[in-house]
mmCIF file of C-alpha atoms in Angstrom:
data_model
loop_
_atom_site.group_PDB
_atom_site.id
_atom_site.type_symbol
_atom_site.label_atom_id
_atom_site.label_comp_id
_atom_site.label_asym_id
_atom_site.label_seq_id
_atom_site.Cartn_x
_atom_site.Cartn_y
_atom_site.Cartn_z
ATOM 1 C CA UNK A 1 34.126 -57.431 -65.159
ATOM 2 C CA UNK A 2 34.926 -53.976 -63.349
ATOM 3 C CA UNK A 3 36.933 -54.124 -60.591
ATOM 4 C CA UNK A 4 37.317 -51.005 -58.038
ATOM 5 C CA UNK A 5 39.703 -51.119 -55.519
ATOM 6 C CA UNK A 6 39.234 -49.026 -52.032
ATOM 7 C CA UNK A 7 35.808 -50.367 -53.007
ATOM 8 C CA UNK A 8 34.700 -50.930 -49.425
ATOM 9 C CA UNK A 9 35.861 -46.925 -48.801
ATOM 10 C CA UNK A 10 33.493 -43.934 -48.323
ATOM 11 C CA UNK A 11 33.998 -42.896 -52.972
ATOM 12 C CA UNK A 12 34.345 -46.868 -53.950
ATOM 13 C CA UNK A 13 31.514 -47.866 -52.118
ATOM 14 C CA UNK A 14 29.228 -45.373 -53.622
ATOM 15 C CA UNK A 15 30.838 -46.605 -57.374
ATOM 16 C CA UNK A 16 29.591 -49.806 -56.166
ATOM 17 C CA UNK A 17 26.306 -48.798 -55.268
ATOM 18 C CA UNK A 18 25.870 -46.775 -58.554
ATOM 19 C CA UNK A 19 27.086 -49.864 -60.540
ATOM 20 C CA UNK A 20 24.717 -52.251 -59.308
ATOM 21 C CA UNK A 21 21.814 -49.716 -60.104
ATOM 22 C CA UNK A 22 22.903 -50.085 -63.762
ATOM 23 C CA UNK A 23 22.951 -53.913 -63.084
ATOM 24 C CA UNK A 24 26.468 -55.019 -63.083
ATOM 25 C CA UNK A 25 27.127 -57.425 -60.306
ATOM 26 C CA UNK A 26 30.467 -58.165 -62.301
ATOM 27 C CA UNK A 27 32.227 -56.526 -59.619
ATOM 28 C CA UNK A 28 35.996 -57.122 -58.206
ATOM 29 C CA UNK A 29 35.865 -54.890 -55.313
ATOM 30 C CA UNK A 30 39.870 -54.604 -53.682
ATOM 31 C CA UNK A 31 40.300 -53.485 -50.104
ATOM 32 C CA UNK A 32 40.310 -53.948 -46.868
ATOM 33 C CA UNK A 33 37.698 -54.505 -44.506
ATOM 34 C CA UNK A 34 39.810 -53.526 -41.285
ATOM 35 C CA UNK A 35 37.886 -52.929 -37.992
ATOM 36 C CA UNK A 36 36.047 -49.843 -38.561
ATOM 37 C CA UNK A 37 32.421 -51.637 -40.105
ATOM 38 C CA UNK A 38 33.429 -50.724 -43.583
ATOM 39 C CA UNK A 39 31.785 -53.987 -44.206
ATOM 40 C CA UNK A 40 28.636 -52.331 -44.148
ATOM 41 C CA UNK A 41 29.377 -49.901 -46.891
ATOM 42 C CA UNK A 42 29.203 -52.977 -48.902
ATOM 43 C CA UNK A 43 26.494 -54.883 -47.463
ATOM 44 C CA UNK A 44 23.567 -53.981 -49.533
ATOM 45 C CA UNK A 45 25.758 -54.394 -52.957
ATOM 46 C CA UNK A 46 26.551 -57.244 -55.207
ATOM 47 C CA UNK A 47 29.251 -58.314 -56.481
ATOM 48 C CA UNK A 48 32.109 -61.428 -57.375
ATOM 49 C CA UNK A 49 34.338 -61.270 -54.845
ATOM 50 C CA UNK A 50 36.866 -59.427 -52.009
ATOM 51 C CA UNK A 51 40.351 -59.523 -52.653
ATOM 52 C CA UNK A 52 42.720 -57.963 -49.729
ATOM 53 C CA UNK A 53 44.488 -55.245 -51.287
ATOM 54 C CA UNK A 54 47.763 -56.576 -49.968
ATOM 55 C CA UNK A 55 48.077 -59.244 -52.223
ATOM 56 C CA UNK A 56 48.037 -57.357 -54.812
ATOM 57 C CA UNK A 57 51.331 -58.802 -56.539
ATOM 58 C CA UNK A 58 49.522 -61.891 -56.471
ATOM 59 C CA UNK A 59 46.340 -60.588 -57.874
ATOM 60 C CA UNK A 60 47.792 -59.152 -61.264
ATOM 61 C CA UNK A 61 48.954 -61.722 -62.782
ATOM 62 C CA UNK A 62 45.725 -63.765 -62.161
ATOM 63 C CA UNK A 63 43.640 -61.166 -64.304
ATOM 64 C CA UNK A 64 43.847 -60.835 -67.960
ATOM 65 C CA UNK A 65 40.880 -57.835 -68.705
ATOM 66 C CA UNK A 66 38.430 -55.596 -67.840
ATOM 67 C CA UNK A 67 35.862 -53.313 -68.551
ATOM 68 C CA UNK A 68 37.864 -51.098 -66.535
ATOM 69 C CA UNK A 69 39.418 -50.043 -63.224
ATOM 70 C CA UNK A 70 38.014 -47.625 -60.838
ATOM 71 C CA UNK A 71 41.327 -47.178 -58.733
ATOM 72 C CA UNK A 72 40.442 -45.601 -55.574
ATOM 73 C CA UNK A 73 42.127 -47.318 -52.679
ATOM 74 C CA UNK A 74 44.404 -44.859 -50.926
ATOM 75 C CA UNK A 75 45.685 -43.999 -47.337
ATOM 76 C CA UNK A 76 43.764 -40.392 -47.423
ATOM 77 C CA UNK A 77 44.270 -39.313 -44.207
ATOM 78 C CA UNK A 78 45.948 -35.480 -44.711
ATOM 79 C CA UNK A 79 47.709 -35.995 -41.422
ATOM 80 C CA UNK A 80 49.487 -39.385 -42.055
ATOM 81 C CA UNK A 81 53.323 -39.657 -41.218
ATOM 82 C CA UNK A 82 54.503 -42.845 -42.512
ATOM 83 C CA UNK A 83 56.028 -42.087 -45.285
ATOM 84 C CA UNK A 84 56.903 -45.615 -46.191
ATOM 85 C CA UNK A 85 53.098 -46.857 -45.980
ATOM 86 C CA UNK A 86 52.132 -43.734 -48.151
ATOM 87 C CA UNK A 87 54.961 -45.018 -50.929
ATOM 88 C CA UNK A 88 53.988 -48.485 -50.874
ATOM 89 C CA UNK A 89 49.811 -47.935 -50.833
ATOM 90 C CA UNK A 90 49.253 -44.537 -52.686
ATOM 91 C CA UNK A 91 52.287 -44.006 -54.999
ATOM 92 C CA UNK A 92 53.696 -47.978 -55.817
ATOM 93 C CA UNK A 93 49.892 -49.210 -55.933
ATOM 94 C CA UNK A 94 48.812 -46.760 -58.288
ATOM 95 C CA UNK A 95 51.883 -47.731 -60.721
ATOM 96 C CA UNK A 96 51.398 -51.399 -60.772
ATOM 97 C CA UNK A 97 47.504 -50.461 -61.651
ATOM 98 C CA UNK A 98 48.420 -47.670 -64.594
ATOM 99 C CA UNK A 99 51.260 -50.776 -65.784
ATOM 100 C CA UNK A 100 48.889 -53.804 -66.242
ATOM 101 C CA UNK A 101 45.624 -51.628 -67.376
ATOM 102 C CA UNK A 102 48.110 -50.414 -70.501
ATOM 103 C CA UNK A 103 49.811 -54.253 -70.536
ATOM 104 C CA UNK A 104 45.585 -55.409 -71.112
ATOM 105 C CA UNK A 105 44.520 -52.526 -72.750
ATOM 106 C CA UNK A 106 41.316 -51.195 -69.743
ATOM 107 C CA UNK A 107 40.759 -47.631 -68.989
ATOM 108 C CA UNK A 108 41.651 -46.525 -65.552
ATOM 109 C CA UNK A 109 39.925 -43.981 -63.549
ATOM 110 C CA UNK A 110 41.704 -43.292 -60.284
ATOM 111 C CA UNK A 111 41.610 -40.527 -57.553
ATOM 112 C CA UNK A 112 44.002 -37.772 -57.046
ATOM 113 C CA UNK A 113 42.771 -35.343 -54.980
ATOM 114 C CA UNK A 114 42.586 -31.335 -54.572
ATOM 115 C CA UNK A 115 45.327 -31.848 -51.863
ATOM 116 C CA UNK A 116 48.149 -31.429 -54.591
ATOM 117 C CA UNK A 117 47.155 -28.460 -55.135
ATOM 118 C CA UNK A 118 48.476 -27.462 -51.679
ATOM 119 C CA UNK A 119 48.146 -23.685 -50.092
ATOM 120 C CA UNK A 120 46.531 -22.805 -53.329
ATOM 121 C CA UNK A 121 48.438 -19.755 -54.853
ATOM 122 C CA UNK A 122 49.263 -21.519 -57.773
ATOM 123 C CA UNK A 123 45.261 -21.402 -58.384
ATOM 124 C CA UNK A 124 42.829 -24.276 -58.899
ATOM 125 C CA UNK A 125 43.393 -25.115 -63.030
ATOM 126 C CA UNK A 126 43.547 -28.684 -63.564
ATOM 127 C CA UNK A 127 46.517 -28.166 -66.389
ATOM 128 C CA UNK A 128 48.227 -31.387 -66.476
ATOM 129 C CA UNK A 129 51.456 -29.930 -68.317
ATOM 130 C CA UNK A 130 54.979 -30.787 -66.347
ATOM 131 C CA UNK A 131 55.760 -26.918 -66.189
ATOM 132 C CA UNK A 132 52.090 -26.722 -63.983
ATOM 133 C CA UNK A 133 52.012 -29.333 -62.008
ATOM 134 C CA UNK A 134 55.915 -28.560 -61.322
ATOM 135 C CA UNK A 135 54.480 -25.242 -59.776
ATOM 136 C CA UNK A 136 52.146 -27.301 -57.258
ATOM 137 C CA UNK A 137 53.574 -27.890 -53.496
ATOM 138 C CA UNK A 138 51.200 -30.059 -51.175
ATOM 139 C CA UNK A 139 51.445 -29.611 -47.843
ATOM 140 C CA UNK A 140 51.268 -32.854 -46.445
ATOM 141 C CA UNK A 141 52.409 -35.926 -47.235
ATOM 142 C CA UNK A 142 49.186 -37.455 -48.861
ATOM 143 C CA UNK A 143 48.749 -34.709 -51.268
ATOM 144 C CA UNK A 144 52.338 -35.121 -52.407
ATOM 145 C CA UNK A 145 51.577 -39.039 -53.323
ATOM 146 C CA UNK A 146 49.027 -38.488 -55.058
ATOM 147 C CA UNK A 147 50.958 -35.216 -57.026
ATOM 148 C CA UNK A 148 53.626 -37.643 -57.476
ATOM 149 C CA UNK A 149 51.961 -40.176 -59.789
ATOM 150 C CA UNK A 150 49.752 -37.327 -61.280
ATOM 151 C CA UNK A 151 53.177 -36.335 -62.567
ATOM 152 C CA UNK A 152 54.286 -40.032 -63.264
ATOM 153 C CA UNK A 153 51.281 -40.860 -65.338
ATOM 154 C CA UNK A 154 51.371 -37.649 -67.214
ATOM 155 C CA UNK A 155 55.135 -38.930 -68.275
ATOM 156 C CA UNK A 156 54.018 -41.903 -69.034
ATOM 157 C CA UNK A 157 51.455 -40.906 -70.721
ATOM 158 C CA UNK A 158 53.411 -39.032 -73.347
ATOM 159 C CA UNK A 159 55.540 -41.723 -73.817
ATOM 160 C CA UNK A 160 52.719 -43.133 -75.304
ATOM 161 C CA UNK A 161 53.478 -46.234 -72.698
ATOM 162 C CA UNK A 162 49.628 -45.528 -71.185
ATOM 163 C CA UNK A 163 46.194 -47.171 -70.737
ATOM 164 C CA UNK A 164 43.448 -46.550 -73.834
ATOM 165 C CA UNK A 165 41.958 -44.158 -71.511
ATOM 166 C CA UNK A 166 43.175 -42.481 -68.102
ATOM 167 C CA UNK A 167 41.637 -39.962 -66.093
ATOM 168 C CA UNK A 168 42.624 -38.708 -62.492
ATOM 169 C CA UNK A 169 39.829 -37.392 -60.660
ATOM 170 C CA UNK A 170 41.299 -34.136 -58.368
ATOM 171 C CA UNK A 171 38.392 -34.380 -55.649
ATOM 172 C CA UNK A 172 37.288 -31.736 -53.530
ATOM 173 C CA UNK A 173 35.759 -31.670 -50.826
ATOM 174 C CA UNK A 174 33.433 -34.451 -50.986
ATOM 175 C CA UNK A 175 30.535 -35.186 -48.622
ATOM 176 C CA UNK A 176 27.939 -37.838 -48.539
ATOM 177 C CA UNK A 177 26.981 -41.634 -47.548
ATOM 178 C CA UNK A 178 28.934 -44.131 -45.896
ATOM 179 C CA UNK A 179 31.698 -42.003 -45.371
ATOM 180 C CA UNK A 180 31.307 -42.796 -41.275
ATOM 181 C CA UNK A 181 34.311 -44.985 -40.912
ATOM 182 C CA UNK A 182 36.782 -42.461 -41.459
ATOM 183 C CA UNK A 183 36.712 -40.790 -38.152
ATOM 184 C CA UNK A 184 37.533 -37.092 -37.954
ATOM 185 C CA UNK A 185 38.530 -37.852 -41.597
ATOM 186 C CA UNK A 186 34.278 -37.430 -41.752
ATOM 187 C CA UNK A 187 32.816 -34.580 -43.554
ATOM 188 C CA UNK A 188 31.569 -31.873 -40.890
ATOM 189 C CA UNK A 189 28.102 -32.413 -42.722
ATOM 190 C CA UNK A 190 28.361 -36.052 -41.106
ATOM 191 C CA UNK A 191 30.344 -34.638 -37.735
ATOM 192 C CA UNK A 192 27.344 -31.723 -36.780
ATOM 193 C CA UNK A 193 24.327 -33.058 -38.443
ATOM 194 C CA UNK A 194 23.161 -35.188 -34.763
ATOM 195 C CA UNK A 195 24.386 -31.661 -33.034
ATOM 196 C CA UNK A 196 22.320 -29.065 -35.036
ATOM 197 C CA UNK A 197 19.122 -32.327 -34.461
ATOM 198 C CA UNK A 198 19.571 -32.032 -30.957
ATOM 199 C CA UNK A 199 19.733 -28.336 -30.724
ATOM 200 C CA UNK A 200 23.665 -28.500 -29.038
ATOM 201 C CA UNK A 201 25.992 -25.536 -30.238
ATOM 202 C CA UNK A 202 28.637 -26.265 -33.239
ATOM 203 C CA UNK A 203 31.560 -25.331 -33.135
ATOM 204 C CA UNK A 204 34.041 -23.156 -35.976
ATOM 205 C CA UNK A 205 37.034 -21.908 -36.776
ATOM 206 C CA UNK A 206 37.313 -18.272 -35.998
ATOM 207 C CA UNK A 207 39.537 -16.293 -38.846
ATOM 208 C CA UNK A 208 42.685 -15.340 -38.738
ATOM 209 C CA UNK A 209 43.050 -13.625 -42.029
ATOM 210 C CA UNK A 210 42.094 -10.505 -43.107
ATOM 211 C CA UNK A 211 38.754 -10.293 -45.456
ATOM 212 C CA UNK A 212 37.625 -12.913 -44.110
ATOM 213 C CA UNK A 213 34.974 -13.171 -41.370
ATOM 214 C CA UNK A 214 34.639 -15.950 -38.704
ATOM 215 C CA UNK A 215 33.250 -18.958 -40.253
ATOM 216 C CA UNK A 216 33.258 -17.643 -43.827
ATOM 217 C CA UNK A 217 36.388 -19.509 -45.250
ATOM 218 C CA UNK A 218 35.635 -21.147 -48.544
ATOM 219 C CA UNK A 219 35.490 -24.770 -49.686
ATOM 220 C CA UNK A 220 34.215 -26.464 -52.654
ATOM 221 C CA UNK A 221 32.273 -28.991 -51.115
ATOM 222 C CA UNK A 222 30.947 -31.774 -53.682
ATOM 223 C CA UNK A 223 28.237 -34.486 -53.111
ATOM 224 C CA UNK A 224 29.679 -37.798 -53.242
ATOM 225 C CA UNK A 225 26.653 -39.058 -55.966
ATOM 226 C CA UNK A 226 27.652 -36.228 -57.838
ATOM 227 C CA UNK A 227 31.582 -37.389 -58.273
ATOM 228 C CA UNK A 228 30.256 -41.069 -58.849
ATOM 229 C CA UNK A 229 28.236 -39.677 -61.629
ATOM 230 C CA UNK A 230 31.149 -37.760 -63.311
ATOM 231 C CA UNK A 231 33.219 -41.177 -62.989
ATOM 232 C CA UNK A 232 30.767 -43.203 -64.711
ATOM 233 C CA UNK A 233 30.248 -40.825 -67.695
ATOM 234 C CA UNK A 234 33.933 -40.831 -68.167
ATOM 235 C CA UNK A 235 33.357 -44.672 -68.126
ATOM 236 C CA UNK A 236 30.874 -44.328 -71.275
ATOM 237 C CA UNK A 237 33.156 -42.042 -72.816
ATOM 238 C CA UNK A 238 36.291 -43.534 -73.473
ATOM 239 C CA UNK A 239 37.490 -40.932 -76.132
ATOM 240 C CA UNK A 240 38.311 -38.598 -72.635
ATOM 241 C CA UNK A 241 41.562 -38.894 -70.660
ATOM 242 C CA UNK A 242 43.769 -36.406 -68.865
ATOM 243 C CA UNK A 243 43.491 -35.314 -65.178
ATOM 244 C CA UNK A 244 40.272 -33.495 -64.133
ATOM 245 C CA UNK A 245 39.068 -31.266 -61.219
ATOM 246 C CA UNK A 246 36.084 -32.350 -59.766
ATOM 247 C CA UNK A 247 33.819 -30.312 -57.503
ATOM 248 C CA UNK A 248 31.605 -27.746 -57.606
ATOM 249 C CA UNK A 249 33.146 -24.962 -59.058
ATOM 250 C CA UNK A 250 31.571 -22.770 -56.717
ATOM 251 C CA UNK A 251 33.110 -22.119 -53.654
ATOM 252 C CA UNK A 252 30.777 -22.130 -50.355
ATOM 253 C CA UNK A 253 31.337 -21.070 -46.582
ATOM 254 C CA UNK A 254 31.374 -23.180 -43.552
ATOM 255 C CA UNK A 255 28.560 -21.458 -42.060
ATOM 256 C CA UNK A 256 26.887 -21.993 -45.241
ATOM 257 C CA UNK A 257 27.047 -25.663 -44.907
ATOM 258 C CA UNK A 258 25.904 -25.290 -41.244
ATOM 259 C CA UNK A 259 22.974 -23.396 -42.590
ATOM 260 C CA UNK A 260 22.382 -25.894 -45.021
ATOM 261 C CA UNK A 261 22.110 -28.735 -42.652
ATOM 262 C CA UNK A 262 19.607 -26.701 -40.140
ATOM 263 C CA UNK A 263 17.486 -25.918 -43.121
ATOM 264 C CA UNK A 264 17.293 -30.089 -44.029
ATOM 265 C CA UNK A 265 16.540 -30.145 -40.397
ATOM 266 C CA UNK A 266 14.023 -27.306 -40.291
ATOM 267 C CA UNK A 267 16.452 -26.608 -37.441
ATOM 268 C CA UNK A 268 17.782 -23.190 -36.115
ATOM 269 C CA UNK A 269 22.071 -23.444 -36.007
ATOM 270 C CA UNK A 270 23.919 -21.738 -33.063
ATOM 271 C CA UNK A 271 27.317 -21.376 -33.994
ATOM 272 C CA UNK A 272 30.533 -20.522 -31.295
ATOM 273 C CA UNK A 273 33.432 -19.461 -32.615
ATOM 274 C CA UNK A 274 36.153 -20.618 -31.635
ATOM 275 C CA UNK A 275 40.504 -19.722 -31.805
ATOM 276 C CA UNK A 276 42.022 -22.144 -34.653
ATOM 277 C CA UNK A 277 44.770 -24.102 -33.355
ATOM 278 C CA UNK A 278 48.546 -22.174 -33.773
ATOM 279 C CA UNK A 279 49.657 -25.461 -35.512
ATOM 280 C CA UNK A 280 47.605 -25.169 -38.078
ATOM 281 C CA UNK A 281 47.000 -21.657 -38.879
ATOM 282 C CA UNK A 282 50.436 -21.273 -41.369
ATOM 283 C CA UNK A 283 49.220 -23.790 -43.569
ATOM 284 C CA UNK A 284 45.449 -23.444 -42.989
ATOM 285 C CA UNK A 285 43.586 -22.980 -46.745
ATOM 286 C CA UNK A 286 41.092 -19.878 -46.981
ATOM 287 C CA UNK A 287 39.609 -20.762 -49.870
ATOM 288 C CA UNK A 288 39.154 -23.808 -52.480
ATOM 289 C CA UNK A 289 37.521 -23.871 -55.752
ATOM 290 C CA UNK A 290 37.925 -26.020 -58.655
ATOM 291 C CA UNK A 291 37.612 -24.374 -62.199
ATOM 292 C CA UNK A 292 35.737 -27.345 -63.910
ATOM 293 C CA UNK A 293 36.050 -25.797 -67.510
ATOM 294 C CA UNK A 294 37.884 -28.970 -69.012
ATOM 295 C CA UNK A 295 35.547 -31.397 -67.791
ATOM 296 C CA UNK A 296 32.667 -29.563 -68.935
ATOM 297 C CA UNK A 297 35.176 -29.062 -72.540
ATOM 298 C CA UNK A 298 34.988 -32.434 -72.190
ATOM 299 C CA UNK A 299 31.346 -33.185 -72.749
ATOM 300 C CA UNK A 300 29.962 -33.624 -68.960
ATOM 301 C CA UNK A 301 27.147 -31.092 -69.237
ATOM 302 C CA UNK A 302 25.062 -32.915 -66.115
ATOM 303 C CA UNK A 303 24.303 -30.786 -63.404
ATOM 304 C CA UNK A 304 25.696 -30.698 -60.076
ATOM 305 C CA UNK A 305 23.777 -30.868 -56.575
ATOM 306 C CA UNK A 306 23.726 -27.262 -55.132
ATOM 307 C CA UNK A 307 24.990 -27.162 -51.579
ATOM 308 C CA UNK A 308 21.844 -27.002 -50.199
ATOM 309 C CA UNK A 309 20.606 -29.884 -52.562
ATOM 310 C CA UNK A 310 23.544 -32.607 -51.663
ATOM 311 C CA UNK A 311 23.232 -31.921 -48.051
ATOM 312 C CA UNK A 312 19.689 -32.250 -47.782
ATOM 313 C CA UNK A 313 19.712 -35.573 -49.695
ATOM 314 C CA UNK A 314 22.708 -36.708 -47.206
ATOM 315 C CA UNK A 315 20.845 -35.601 -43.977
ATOM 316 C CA UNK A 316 17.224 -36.619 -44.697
ATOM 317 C CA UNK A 317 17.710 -39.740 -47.152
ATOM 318 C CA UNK A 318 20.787 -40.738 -44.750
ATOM 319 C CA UNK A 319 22.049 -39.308 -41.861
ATOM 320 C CA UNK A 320 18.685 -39.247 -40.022
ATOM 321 C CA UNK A 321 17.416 -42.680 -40.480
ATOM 322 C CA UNK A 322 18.021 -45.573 -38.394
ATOM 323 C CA UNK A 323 19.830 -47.110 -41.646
ATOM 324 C CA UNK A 324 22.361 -44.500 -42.967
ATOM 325 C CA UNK A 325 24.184 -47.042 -45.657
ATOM 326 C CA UNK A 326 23.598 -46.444 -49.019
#
């Protein structure tokens, strides 16, 4: 058995998906199915059963072993403010996961996220020393939950009190299928791609830095099959733990993604810019890129999609089609 929880989510779902390709059905899946159709993220997929992530005290104790645990329920939205929900689901969760897969001996793979990493000057190195990730300083209260138990399970870790294999995935920006539950939480890929179709003007983010021109501040934007694939080769190799960066390593522009979804289109892109908000412009991020060196010291040689690559897969394969579910 595997179980994954946030398995009905935009990253679980897509585990899910990639797991039943192999042929494992075995599948726990843990979430919720709330009211935004995250049941059909789901609906194509096999699997054993749903369990409500809020029982999850009463869940534990039920299960004795697995092949392993894809841990990647989470509240993600950047601009959440209860601080209490965020303990309980993100930080307290994650714990009580990391506790019973060392108590049963399964290797846990869970999601951090390139939001500890906060306004970037400390760089983009995935060092998982205490003296590092002491340096980091997230900006909102999701990234500091999730840099909170990257710094819990590190401890933990070198206690020796630990799972036989652990590895916290820092995603980027990550793009791709049955992400369209989350709202403006959606990639813009998702957000423009019926805009740019129908010929409407898109709308950026003029700059407000020097050095860089409107529309050309960098992300690392990472196809979702892409960060499934990494997930499930640290599945088959067991003999890798630690906390990883995972995206592209190569950082692209917004108007580059823009571009990329005209050209899936064969689609011209007309592009306003327009004045960033005042609220966010002291925290606003320039630039994002994560230096993938220790995954790749790792062993994970396999390509990743190039921008234009992911999105065109996304758009034509997806986002155009009267069935967008993978």
């Amino acid at each position: 058995m595997i179980i994954i929880t946030g398995a009905t989510g935009f990253i679980g779902s897509n585990i899910v998906a990639d797991l039943n390709a192999r042929g494992r059905t075995d599948l726990l899946l843990v979430d919720d199915l709330g009211t935004q159709g995250k049941w059909k993220n789901i609906a194509k997929r096999r699997f054993l059963d749903v369990v409500d992530y809020r029982k999850l005290d009463a869940l534990l104790p039920t299960l004795t072993k697995a092949d392993a645990v894809f841990h990647m329920g989470a509240n993600s939205s950047t601009t959440s403010t209860d601080g209490d929900e965020i303990l309980e689901v993100n930080l307290h969760a994650s714990m009580a996961w990391w506790k019973w897969c060392t108590q049963t001996q399964t290797p846990l793979i869970y999601a951090s996220s390139a939001a500890t990493y906060g306004d970037g000057q400390q760089g983009f190195d995935d060092d998982q020393s205490l003296s590092a990730l002491d340096k980091l300083a997230p900006l909102n209260l999701y990234g500091w939950s999730k840099h909170a138990f990257d710094k819990w399970a590190v401890e933990r870790a070198a206690e020796g009190n630990a799972p036989p294999q652990w590895a916290g995935m820092k995603f980027f920006n990550v793009y791709g299928p049955n992400e369209y539950h989350k709202g403006d939480m959606r990639s813009l890929v998702a957000k423009n791609t019926e805009l740019i179709a129908r010929g409407d003007t898109i709308r950026l983010f003029k700059s407000h830095k020097d050095g860089y021109a409107d529309g050309a501040q960098l992300r690392d934007f990472v196809y979702v099959k892409d960060c499934t694939a990494v997930m499930l080769w640290l599945m088959d190799h067991p003999g890798s733990s630690g906390i990883f960066n995972l995206g592209t390593g190569q950082a692209r522009s917004f108007v580059d993604l823009m571009q990329a979804i005209g050209k899936a289109l064969n689609k011209p892109v007309n592009i306003e810019f327009v004045d960033m908000p005042e609220s966010i412009r002291p925290n606003y991020q320039y630039f994002t890129e994560a230096r993938m060196h220790k995954l790749r010291a790792a062993g994970m040689t396999a390509a990743f999609h190039s921008l234009e690559e992911g999105v065109a897969d996304y758009v034509r394969q997806y986002l155009v089609r009267a069935d967008a579910y993978r």
